[in-house]
């Protein structure tokens, strides 16, 4: 639907206002007034959204399969996240299930966000933002309203679509650390709370006009390492969140720990799902890396371009996984270990290279 100015006097739909926009209805182009243009556009967007919801790719099983294929050996966590995404897309939730994902470095937090963006991005705006790069309202820097503008832009200026955005906020633990100087973390949490509760944020349309986007239907999924929280849980062998056992219920809850760490209770209450990603064992890291075919193709292609055939022994890979586990760097750490080994091997003489 392209906007054009026309000399036609009245809109053929309402017969009241001046026709200023062009619409394509069943292949026929007609000029209509701004009011009728918006009515038709809203109905068109609504039908598109309905078709997306009924798409078989967005069944609970399909979403779970997509996640578990990429983030291996985190089955329960993937079930929780799949359910969160499913309820949001199917618009089944009476209260949004905003989620907080807690996991050590390299456990798959960012990979989850990437896979959701890849899987849902054509139908829903999916944003992956570093929350620590934003500043509270009124301070110099990036304001949270810029995220809403971004969601609107990648939604092709579709208001209804933008208001169903899925927003991943990485490095979330950085803004709940207790402030020692200026209180910016506290103010940042307050700003985020307002967005999650629901605000009407002005966005700029392509023609320069202003439209308001309601954030109350957006899904917010926050990601953080929370190293101290995980360390305390591992030392005391207490699972993350509430459990059914009386002994564990007597123990300090994850909610109280997050409050003690500096998270305001009003914001904490907005997360209905708190999901823990487990620290991956050396064996788990090995299985995950073996399954990443794209990574191996990249390595072998690089050596092939240099006229070399590469063989990586099981022992080398196991050692890389153990070092990554020991350093607490997860899958990302395995890649780093292999990069160091293979960068040296590239300069070894000979056609058959074994490391």
PDB file of N, CA and C in Angstrom, residues 211-296:
ATOM      1  N   UNK A 211       3.351   7.611  15.713  1.00  0.00           N
ATOM      2  CA  UNK A 211       2.391   6.578  16.097  1.00  0.00           C
ATOM      3  C   UNK A 211       2.819   6.061  17.465  1.00  0.00           C
ATOM      4  N   UNK A 212       1.864   5.542  18.246  1.00  0.00           N
ATOM      5  CA  UNK A 212       2.181   5.083  19.598  1.00  0.00           C
ATOM      6  C   UNK A 212       2.102   3.559  19.677  1.00  0.00           C
ATOM      7  N   UNK A 213       3.164   2.965  20.229  1.00  0.00           N
ATOM      8  CA  UNK A 213       3.261   1.516  20.375  1.00  0.00           C
ATOM      9  C   UNK A 213       3.097   1.158  21.845  1.00  0.00           C
ATOM     10  N   UNK A 214       2.175   0.243  22.121  1.00  0.00           N
ATOM     11  CA  UNK A 214       1.914  -0.215  23.486  1.00  0.00           C
ATOM     12  C   UNK A 214       2.850  -1.381  23.799  1.00  0.00           C
ATOM     13  N   UNK A 215       3.672  -1.241  24.834  1.00  0.00           N
ATOM     14  CA  UNK A 215       4.651  -2.286  25.166  1.00  0.00           C
ATOM     15  C   UNK A 215       4.070  -3.378  26.064  1.00  0.00           C
ATOM     16  N   UNK A 216       2.814  -3.241  26.466  1.00  0.00           N
ATOM     17  CA  UNK A 216       2.252  -4.177  27.446  1.00  0.00           C
ATOM     18  C   UNK A 216       2.078  -5.587  26.898  1.00  0.00           C
ATOM     19  N   UNK A 217       2.129  -5.765  25.568  1.00  0.00           N
ATOM     20  CA  UNK A 217       1.983  -7.099  24.977  1.00  0.00           C
ATOM     21  C   UNK A 217       3.305  -7.647  24.442  1.00  0.00           C
ATOM     22  N   UNK A 218       4.382  -6.914  24.625  1.00  0.00           N
ATOM     23  CA  UNK A 218       5.696  -7.413  24.214  1.00  0.00           C
ATOM     24  C   UNK A 218       6.181  -8.458  25.215  1.00  0.00           C
ATOM     25  N   UNK A 219       6.967  -9.404  24.720  1.00  0.00           N
ATOM     26  CA  UNK A 219       7.547 -10.431  25.587  1.00  0.00           C
ATOM     27  C   UNK A 219       8.996 -10.063  25.873  1.00  0.00           C
ATOM     28  N   UNK A 220       9.334  -9.951  27.152  1.00  0.00           N
ATOM     29  CA  UNK A 220      10.695  -9.629  27.559  1.00  0.00           C
ATOM     30  C   UNK A 220      11.342 -10.870  28.163  1.00  0.00           C
ATOM     31  N   UNK A 221      12.490 -11.253  27.603  1.00  0.00           N
ATOM     32  CA  UNK A 221      13.261 -12.384  28.117  1.00  0.00           C
ATOM     33  C   UNK A 221      14.650 -11.868  28.466  1.00  0.00           C
ATOM     34  N   UNK A 222      14.969 -11.872  29.752  1.00  0.00           N
ATOM     35  CA  UNK A 222      16.247 -11.323  30.215  1.00  0.00           C
ATOM     36  C   UNK A 222      17.254 -12.444  30.434  1.00  0.00           C
ATOM     37  N   UNK A 223      18.494 -12.184  30.056  1.00  0.00           N
ATOM     38  CA  UNK A 223      19.563 -13.179  30.121  1.00  0.00           C
ATOM     39  C   UNK A 223      20.688 -12.661  31.007  1.00  0.00           C
ATOM     40  N   UNK A 224      21.190 -13.520  31.886  1.00  0.00           N
ATOM     41  CA  UNK A 224      22.298 -13.082  32.728  1.00  0.00           C
ATOM     42  C   UNK A 224      23.081 -14.250  33.288  1.00  0.00           C
ATOM     43  N   UNK A 225      24.362 -14.019  33.560  1.00  0.00           N
ATOM     44  CA  UNK A 225      25.223 -15.070  34.110  1.00  0.00           C
ATOM     45  C   UNK A 225      25.028 -15.219  35.617  1.00  0.00           C
ATOM     46  N   UNK A 226      24.814 -14.126  36.328  1.00  0.00           N
ATOM     47  CA  UNK A 226      24.616 -14.152  37.780  1.00  0.00           C
ATOM     48  C   UNK A 226      25.606 -15.097  38.469  1.00  0.00           C
ATOM     49  N   UNK A 227      26.908 -14.852  38.330  1.00  0.00           N
ATOM     50  CA  UNK A 227      27.905 -15.801  38.837  1.00  0.00           C
ATOM     51  C   UNK A 227      27.807 -16.079  40.332  1.00  0.00           C
ATOM     52  N   UNK A 228      27.532 -15.058  41.134  1.00  0.00           N
ATOM     53  CA  UNK A 228      27.461 -15.265  42.582  1.00  0.00           C
ATOM     54  C   UNK A 228      26.246 -16.105  42.961  1.00  0.00           C
ATOM     55  N   UNK A 229      25.128 -15.858  42.311  1.00  0.00           N
ATOM     56  CA  UNK A 229      23.916 -16.629  42.579  1.00  0.00           C
ATOM     57  C   UNK A 229      24.134 -18.100  42.257  1.00  0.00           C
ATOM     58  N   UNK A 230      24.718 -18.361  41.091  1.00  0.00           N
ATOM     59  CA  UNK A 230      24.964 -19.748  40.679  1.00  0.00           C
ATOM     60  C   UNK A 230      25.971 -20.412  41.607  1.00  0.00           C
ATOM     61  N   UNK A 231      26.996 -19.665  41.995  1.00  0.00           N
ATOM     62  CA  UNK A 231      28.016 -20.203  42.902  1.00  0.00           C
ATOM     63  C   UNK A 231      27.396 -20.592  44.240  1.00  0.00           C
ATOM     64  N   UNK A 232      26.539 -19.729  44.773  1.00  0.00           N
ATOM     65  CA  UNK A 232      25.886 -20.017  46.053  1.00  0.00           C
ATOM     66  C   UNK A 232      24.988 -21.237  45.950  1.00  0.00           C
ATOM     67  N   UNK A 233      24.288 -21.358  44.833  1.00  0.00           N
ATOM     68  CA  UNK A 233      23.386 -22.494  44.651  1.00  0.00           C
ATOM     69  C   UNK A 233      24.166 -23.800  44.524  1.00  0.00           C
ATOM     70  N   UNK A 234      25.297 -23.742  43.824  1.00  0.00           N
ATOM     71  CA  UNK A 234      26.108 -24.950  43.646  1.00  0.00           C
ATOM     72  C   UNK A 234      26.720 -25.387  44.971  1.00  0.00           C
ATOM     73  N   UNK A 235      27.177 -24.417  45.756  1.00  0.00           N
ATOM     74  CA  UNK A 235      27.810 -24.741  47.039  1.00  0.00           C
ATOM     75  C   UNK A 235      26.808 -25.350  48.019  1.00  0.00           C
ATOM     76  N   UNK A 236      25.573 -24.829  48.018  1.00  0.00           N
ATOM     77  CA  UNK A 236      24.561 -25.312  48.955  1.00  0.00           C
ATOM     78  C   UNK A 236      23.704 -26.428  48.373  1.00  0.00           C
ATOM     79  N   UNK A 237      23.943 -26.719  47.064  1.00  0.00           N
ATOM     80  CA  UNK A 237      23.188 -27.759  46.360  1.00  0.00           C
ATOM     81  C   UNK A 237      21.678 -27.492  46.392  1.00  0.00           C
ATOM     82  N   UNK A 238      21.318 -26.205  46.307  1.00  0.00           N
ATOM     83  CA  UNK A 238      19.904 -25.823  46.265  1.00  0.00           C
ATOM     84  C   UNK A 238      19.540 -25.522  44.822  1.00  0.00           C
ATOM     85  N   UNK A 239      18.486 -26.124  44.290  1.00  0.00           N
ATOM     86  CA  UNK A 239      18.078 -25.817  42.921  1.00  0.00           C
ATOM     87  C   UNK A 239      17.629 -24.373  42.802  1.00  0.00           C
ATOM     88  N   UNK A 240      17.665 -23.857  41.582  1.00  0.00           N
ATOM     89  CA  UNK A 240      17.222 -22.484  41.347  1.00  0.00           C
ATOM     90  C   UNK A 240      15.705 -22.423  41.437  1.00  0.00           C
ATOM     91  N   UNK A 241      15.183 -21.461  42.187  1.00  0.00           N
ATOM     92  CA  UNK A 241      13.741 -21.294  42.302  1.00  0.00           C
ATOM     93  C   UNK A 241      13.163 -22.134  43.425  1.00  0.00           C
ATOM     94  N   UNK A 242      11.850 -22.223  43.495  1.00  0.00           N
ATOM     95  CA  UNK A 242      11.186 -22.969  44.556  1.00  0.00           C
ATOM     96  C   UNK A 242      11.145 -24.455  44.226  1.00  0.00           C
ATOM     97  N   UNK A 243      11.150 -25.278  45.253  1.00  0.00           N
ATOM     98  CA  UNK A 243      11.004 -26.720  45.072  1.00  0.00           C
ATOM     99  C   UNK A 243       9.873 -27.199  45.969  1.00  0.00           C
ATOM    100  N   UNK A 244       9.526 -28.465  45.838  1.00  0.00           N
ATOM    101  CA  UNK A 244       8.405 -28.987  46.606  1.00  0.00           C
ATOM    102  C   UNK A 244       8.827 -29.498  47.977  1.00  0.00           C
ATOM    103  N   UNK A 245      10.119 -29.622  48.240  1.00  0.00           N
ATOM    104  CA  UNK A 245      10.567 -30.165  49.509  1.00  0.00           C
ATOM    105  C   UNK A 245      10.576 -29.097  50.581  1.00  0.00           C
ATOM    106  N   UNK A 246      10.198 -29.481  51.804  1.00  0.00           N
ATOM    107  CA  UNK A 246      10.127 -28.517  52.895  1.00  0.00           C
ATOM    108  C   UNK A 246      11.505 -27.967  53.241  1.00  0.00           C
ATOM    109  N   UNK A 247      12.527 -28.825  53.187  1.00  0.00           N
ATOM    110  CA  UNK A 247      13.876 -28.371  53.523  1.00  0.00           C
ATOM    111  C   UNK A 247      14.323 -27.267  52.588  1.00  0.00           C
ATOM    112  N   UNK A 248      14.071 -27.453  51.303  1.00  0.00           N
ATOM    113  CA  UNK A 248      14.478 -26.439  50.338  1.00  0.00           C
ATOM    114  C   UNK A 248      13.628 -25.177  50.472  1.00  0.00           C
ATOM    115  N   UNK A 249      12.356 -25.351  50.803  1.00  0.00           N
ATOM    116  CA  UNK A 249      11.494 -24.190  50.947  1.00  0.00           C
ATOM    117  C   UNK A 249      11.928 -23.336  52.125  1.00  0.00           C
ATOM    118  N   UNK A 250      12.536 -23.962  53.134  1.00  0.00           N
ATOM    119  CA  UNK A 250      13.039 -23.201  54.269  1.00  0.00           C
ATOM    120  C   UNK A 250      14.272 -22.408  53.886  1.00  0.00           C
ATOM    121  N   UNK A 251      14.977 -22.898  52.886  1.00  0.00           N
ATOM    122  CA  UNK A 251      16.186 -22.210  52.454  1.00  0.00           C
ATOM    123  C   UNK A 251      15.812 -20.899  51.775  1.00  0.00           C
ATOM    124  N   UNK A 252      16.762 -20.000  51.719  1.00  0.00           N
ATOM    125  CA  UNK A 252      16.518 -18.709  51.083  1.00  0.00           C
ATOM    126  C   UNK A 252      16.184 -18.921  49.609  1.00  0.00           C
ATOM    127  N   UNK A 253      15.124 -18.292  49.116  1.00  0.00           N
ATOM    128  CA  UNK A 253      14.674 -18.495  47.746  1.00  0.00           C
ATOM    129  C   UNK A 253      15.511 -17.676  46.782  1.00  0.00           C
ATOM    130  N   UNK A 254      15.421 -18.054  45.504  1.00  0.00           N
ATOM    131  CA  UNK A 254      16.151 -17.314  44.478  1.00  0.00           C
ATOM    132  C   UNK A 254      15.642 -15.882  44.400  1.00  0.00           C
ATOM    133  N   UNK A 255      14.355 -15.694  44.675  1.00  0.00           N
ATOM    134  CA  UNK A 255      13.802 -14.344  44.644  1.00  0.00           C
ATOM    135  C   UNK A 255      14.462 -13.462  45.700  1.00  0.00           C
ATOM    136  N   UNK A 256      14.629 -14.031  46.897  1.00  0.00           N
ATOM    137  CA  UNK A 256      15.263 -13.261  47.964  1.00  0.00           C
ATOM    138  C   UNK A 256      16.725 -12.989  47.642  1.00  0.00           C
ATOM    139  N   UNK A 257      17.397 -13.972  47.042  1.00  0.00           N
ATOM    140  CA  UNK A 257      18.806 -13.781  46.676  1.00  0.00           C
ATOM    141  C   UNK A 257      18.954 -12.672  45.643  1.00  0.00           C
ATOM    142  N   UNK A 258      18.056 -12.655  44.655  1.00  0.00           N
ATOM    143  CA  UNK A 258      18.120 -11.608  43.635  1.00  0.00           C
ATOM    144  C   UNK A 258      17.846 -10.236  44.243  1.00  0.00           C
ATOM    145  N   UNK A 259      16.921 -10.176  45.194  1.00  0.00           N
ATOM    146  CA  UNK A 259      16.665  -8.914  45.888  1.00  0.00           C
ATOM    147  C   UNK A 259      17.890  -8.479  46.680  1.00  0.00           C
ATOM    148  N   UNK A 260      18.528  -9.433  47.334  1.00  0.00           N
ATOM    149  CA  UNK A 260      19.730  -9.115  48.106  1.00  0.00           C
ATOM    150  C   UNK A 260      20.853  -8.611  47.208  1.00  0.00           C
ATOM    151  N   UNK A 261      20.866  -9.116  45.960  1.00  0.00           N
ATOM    152  CA  UNK A 261      21.910  -8.710  45.013  1.00  0.00           C
ATOM    153  C   UNK A 261      21.649  -7.331  44.417  1.00  0.00           C
ATOM    154  N   UNK A 262      20.427  -6.796  44.606  1.00  0.00           N
ATOM    155  CA  UNK A 262      20.149  -5.449  44.119  1.00  0.00           C
ATOM    156  C   UNK A 262      18.978  -5.326  43.168  1.00  0.00           C
ATOM    157  N   UNK A 263      18.228  -6.413  42.949  1.00  0.00           N
ATOM    158  CA  UNK A 263      17.088  -6.353  42.035  1.00  0.00           C
ATOM    159  C   UNK A 263      15.850  -5.881  42.790  1.00  0.00           C
ATOM    160  N   UNK A 264      15.168  -4.875  42.255  1.00  0.00           N
ATOM    161  CA  UNK A 264      13.996  -4.351  42.942  1.00  0.00           C
ATOM    162  C   UNK A 264      12.846  -5.349  42.844  1.00  0.00           C
ATOM    163  N   UNK A 265      12.088  -5.463  43.922  1.00  0.00           N
ATOM    164  CA  UNK A 265      11.054  -6.498  44.008  1.00  0.00           C
ATOM    165  C   UNK A 265       9.963  -6.318  42.961  1.00  0.00           C
ATOM    166  N   UNK A 266       9.645  -5.062  42.600  1.00  0.00           N
ATOM    167  CA  UNK A 266       8.595  -4.825  41.605  1.00  0.00           C
ATOM    168  C   UNK A 266       8.977  -5.407  40.248  1.00  0.00           C
ATOM    169  N   UNK A 267      10.252  -5.273  39.887  1.00  0.00           N
ATOM    170  CA  UNK A 267      10.724  -5.823  38.615  1.00  0.00           C
ATOM    171  C   UNK A 267      10.793  -7.340  38.687  1.00  0.00           C
ATOM    172  N   UNK A 268      11.279  -7.855  39.789  1.00  0.00           N
ATOM    173  CA  UNK A 268      11.398  -9.299  39.966  1.00  0.00           C
ATOM    174  C   UNK A 268      10.041  -9.984  39.836  1.00  0.00           C
ATOM    175  N   UNK A 269       9.000  -9.319  40.331  1.00  0.00           N
ATOM    176  CA  UNK A 269       7.657  -9.901  40.292  1.00  0.00           C
ATOM    177  C   UNK A 269       7.108 -10.021  38.877  1.00  0.00           C
ATOM    178  N   UNK A 270       7.713  -9.315  37.924  1.00  0.00           N
ATOM    179  CA  UNK A 270       7.219  -9.356  36.541  1.00  0.00           C
ATOM    180  C   UNK A 270       7.706 -10.583  35.783  1.00  0.00           C
ATOM    181  N   UNK A 271       8.634 -11.352  36.369  1.00  0.00           N
ATOM    182  CA  UNK A 271       9.152 -12.552  35.703  1.00  0.00           C
ATOM    183  C   UNK A 271       8.424 -13.766  36.262  1.00  0.00           C
ATOM    184  N   UNK A 272       7.514 -14.302  35.470  1.00  0.00           N
ATOM    185  CA  UNK A 272       6.754 -15.476  35.910  1.00  0.00           C
ATOM    186  C   UNK A 272       7.559 -16.755  35.731  1.00  0.00           C
ATOM    187  N   UNK A 273       8.545 -16.724  34.851  1.00  0.00           N
ATOM    188  CA  UNK A 273       9.376 -17.908  34.615  1.00  0.00           C
ATOM    189  C   UNK A 273      10.837 -17.561  34.879  1.00  0.00           C
ATOM    190  N   UNK A 274      11.457 -18.301  35.781  1.00  0.00           N
ATOM    191  CA  UNK A 274      12.897 -18.175  36.007  1.00  0.00           C
ATOM    192  C   UNK A 274      13.518 -19.505  35.604  1.00  0.00           C
ATOM    193  N   UNK A 275      14.345 -19.455  34.586  1.00  0.00           N
ATOM    194  CA  UNK A 275      14.877 -20.661  33.941  1.00  0.00           C
ATOM    195  C   UNK A 275      16.376 -20.757  34.198  1.00  0.00           C
ATOM    196  N   UNK A 276      16.820 -21.919  34.646  1.00  0.00           N
ATOM    197  CA  UNK A 276      18.246 -22.116  34.894  1.00  0.00           C
ATOM    198  C   UNK A 276      18.866 -23.012  33.829  1.00  0.00           C
ATOM    199  N   UNK A 277      19.948 -22.527  33.246  1.00  0.00           N
ATOM    200  CA  UNK A 277      20.762 -23.351  32.354  1.00  0.00           C
ATOM    201  C   UNK A 277      21.903 -23.934  33.174  1.00  0.00           C
ATOM    202  N   UNK A 278      22.102 -25.224  33.041  1.00  0.00           N
ATOM    203  CA  UNK A 278      23.125 -25.898  33.832  1.00  0.00           C
ATOM    204  C   UNK A 278      24.523 -25.648  33.283  1.00  0.00           C
ATOM    205  N   UNK A 279      25.496 -25.669  34.180  1.00  0.00           N
ATOM    206  CA  UNK A 279      26.886 -25.636  33.743  1.00  0.00           C
ATOM    207  C   UNK A 279      27.181 -26.948  33.035  1.00  0.00           C
ATOM    208  N   UNK A 280      27.768 -26.854  31.868  1.00  0.00           N
ATOM    209  CA  UNK A 280      27.986 -28.041  31.044  1.00  0.00           C
ATOM    210  C   UNK A 280      29.245 -28.780  31.467  1.00  0.00           C
ATOM    211  N   UNK A 281      29.130 -30.088  31.626  1.00  0.00           N
ATOM    212  CA  UNK A 281      30.274 -30.930  31.967  1.00  0.00           C
ATOM    213  C   UNK A 281      31.177 -31.087  30.746  1.00  0.00           C
ATOM    214  N   UNK A 282      32.432 -31.550  30.936  1.00  0.00           N
ATOM    215  CA  UNK A 282      33.299 -31.791  29.772  1.00  0.00           C
ATOM    216  C   UNK A 282      32.659 -32.732  28.747  1.00  0.00           C
ATOM    217  N   UNK A 283      31.950 -33.755  29.241  1.00  0.00           N
ATOM    218  CA  UNK A 283      31.294 -34.694  28.327  1.00  0.00           C
ATOM    219  C   UNK A 283      30.189 -33.996  27.540  1.00  0.00           C
ATOM    220  N   UNK A 284      29.412 -33.142  28.217  1.00  0.00           N
ATOM    221  CA  UNK A 284      28.346 -32.400  27.537  1.00  0.00           C
ATOM    222  C   UNK A 284      28.927 -31.468  26.487  1.00  0.00           C
ATOM    223  N   UNK A 285      30.008 -30.782  26.842  1.00  0.00           N
ATOM    224  CA  UNK A 285      30.669 -29.886  25.890  1.00  0.00           C
ATOM    225  C   UNK A 285      31.138 -30.664  24.666  1.00  0.00           C
ATOM    226  N   UNK A 286      31.692 -31.842  24.909  1.00  0.00           N
ATOM    227  CA  UNK A 286      32.179 -32.686  23.807  1.00  0.00           C
ATOM    228  C   UNK A 286      31.026 -33.056  22.869  1.00  0.00           C
ATOM    229  N   UNK A 287      29.904 -33.488  23.438  1.00  0.00           N
ATOM    230  CA  UNK A 287      28.750 -33.886  22.623  1.00  0.00           C
ATOM    231  C   UNK A 287      28.195 -32.711  21.819  1.00  0.00           C
ATOM    232  N   UNK A 288      28.178 -31.539  22.432  1.00  0.00           N
ATOM    233  CA  UNK A 288      27.658 -30.351  21.751  1.00  0.00           C
ATOM    234  C   UNK A 288      28.547 -29.961  20.583  1.00  0.00           C
ATOM    235  N   UNK A 289      29.849 -29.941  20.822  1.00  0.00           N
ATOM    236  CA  UNK A 289      30.786 -29.522  19.780  1.00  0.00           C
ATOM    237  C   UNK A 289      30.788 -30.518  18.622  1.00  0.00           C
ATOM    238  N   UNK A 290      30.720 -31.800  18.937  1.00  0.00           N
ATOM    239  CA  UNK A 290      30.667 -32.831  17.894  1.00  0.00           C
ATOM    240  C   UNK A 290      29.444 -32.623  16.994  1.00  0.00           C
ATOM    241  N   UNK A 291      28.348 -32.173  17.592  1.00  0.00           N
ATOM    242  CA  UNK A 291      27.101 -32.005  16.837  1.00  0.00           C
ATOM    243  C   UNK A 291      27.088 -30.760  15.963  1.00  0.00           C
ATOM    244  N   UNK A 292      28.022 -29.839  16.169  1.00  0.00           N
ATOM    245  CA  UNK A 292      28.046 -28.584  15.405  1.00  0.00           C
ATOM    246  C   UNK A 292      28.765 -28.801  14.071  1.00  0.00           C
ATOM    247  N   UNK A 293      28.028 -29.271  13.090  1.00  0.00           N
ATOM    248  CA  UNK A 293      28.605 -29.606  11.789  1.00  0.00           C
ATOM    249  C   UNK A 293      29.132 -28.376  11.055  1.00  0.00           C
ATOM    250  N   UNK A 294      28.451 -27.251  11.210  1.00  0.00           N
ATOM    251  CA  UNK A 294      28.885 -26.030  10.522  1.00  0.00           C
ATOM    252  C   UNK A 294      30.288 -25.624  10.943  1.00  0.00           C
ATOM    253  N   UNK A 295      30.565 -25.789  12.234  1.00  0.00           N
ATOM    254  CA  UNK A 295      31.876 -25.412  12.741  1.00  0.00           C
ATOM    255  C   UNK A 295      32.968 -26.276  12.119  1.00  0.00           C
ATOM    256  N   UNK A 296      32.720 -27.593  12.018  1.00  0.00           N
ATOM    257  CA  UNK A 296      33.728 -28.491  11.456  1.00  0.00           C
ATOM    258  C   UNK A 296      33.930 -28.239   9.970  1.00  0.00           C
TER     259      UNK A 296
END
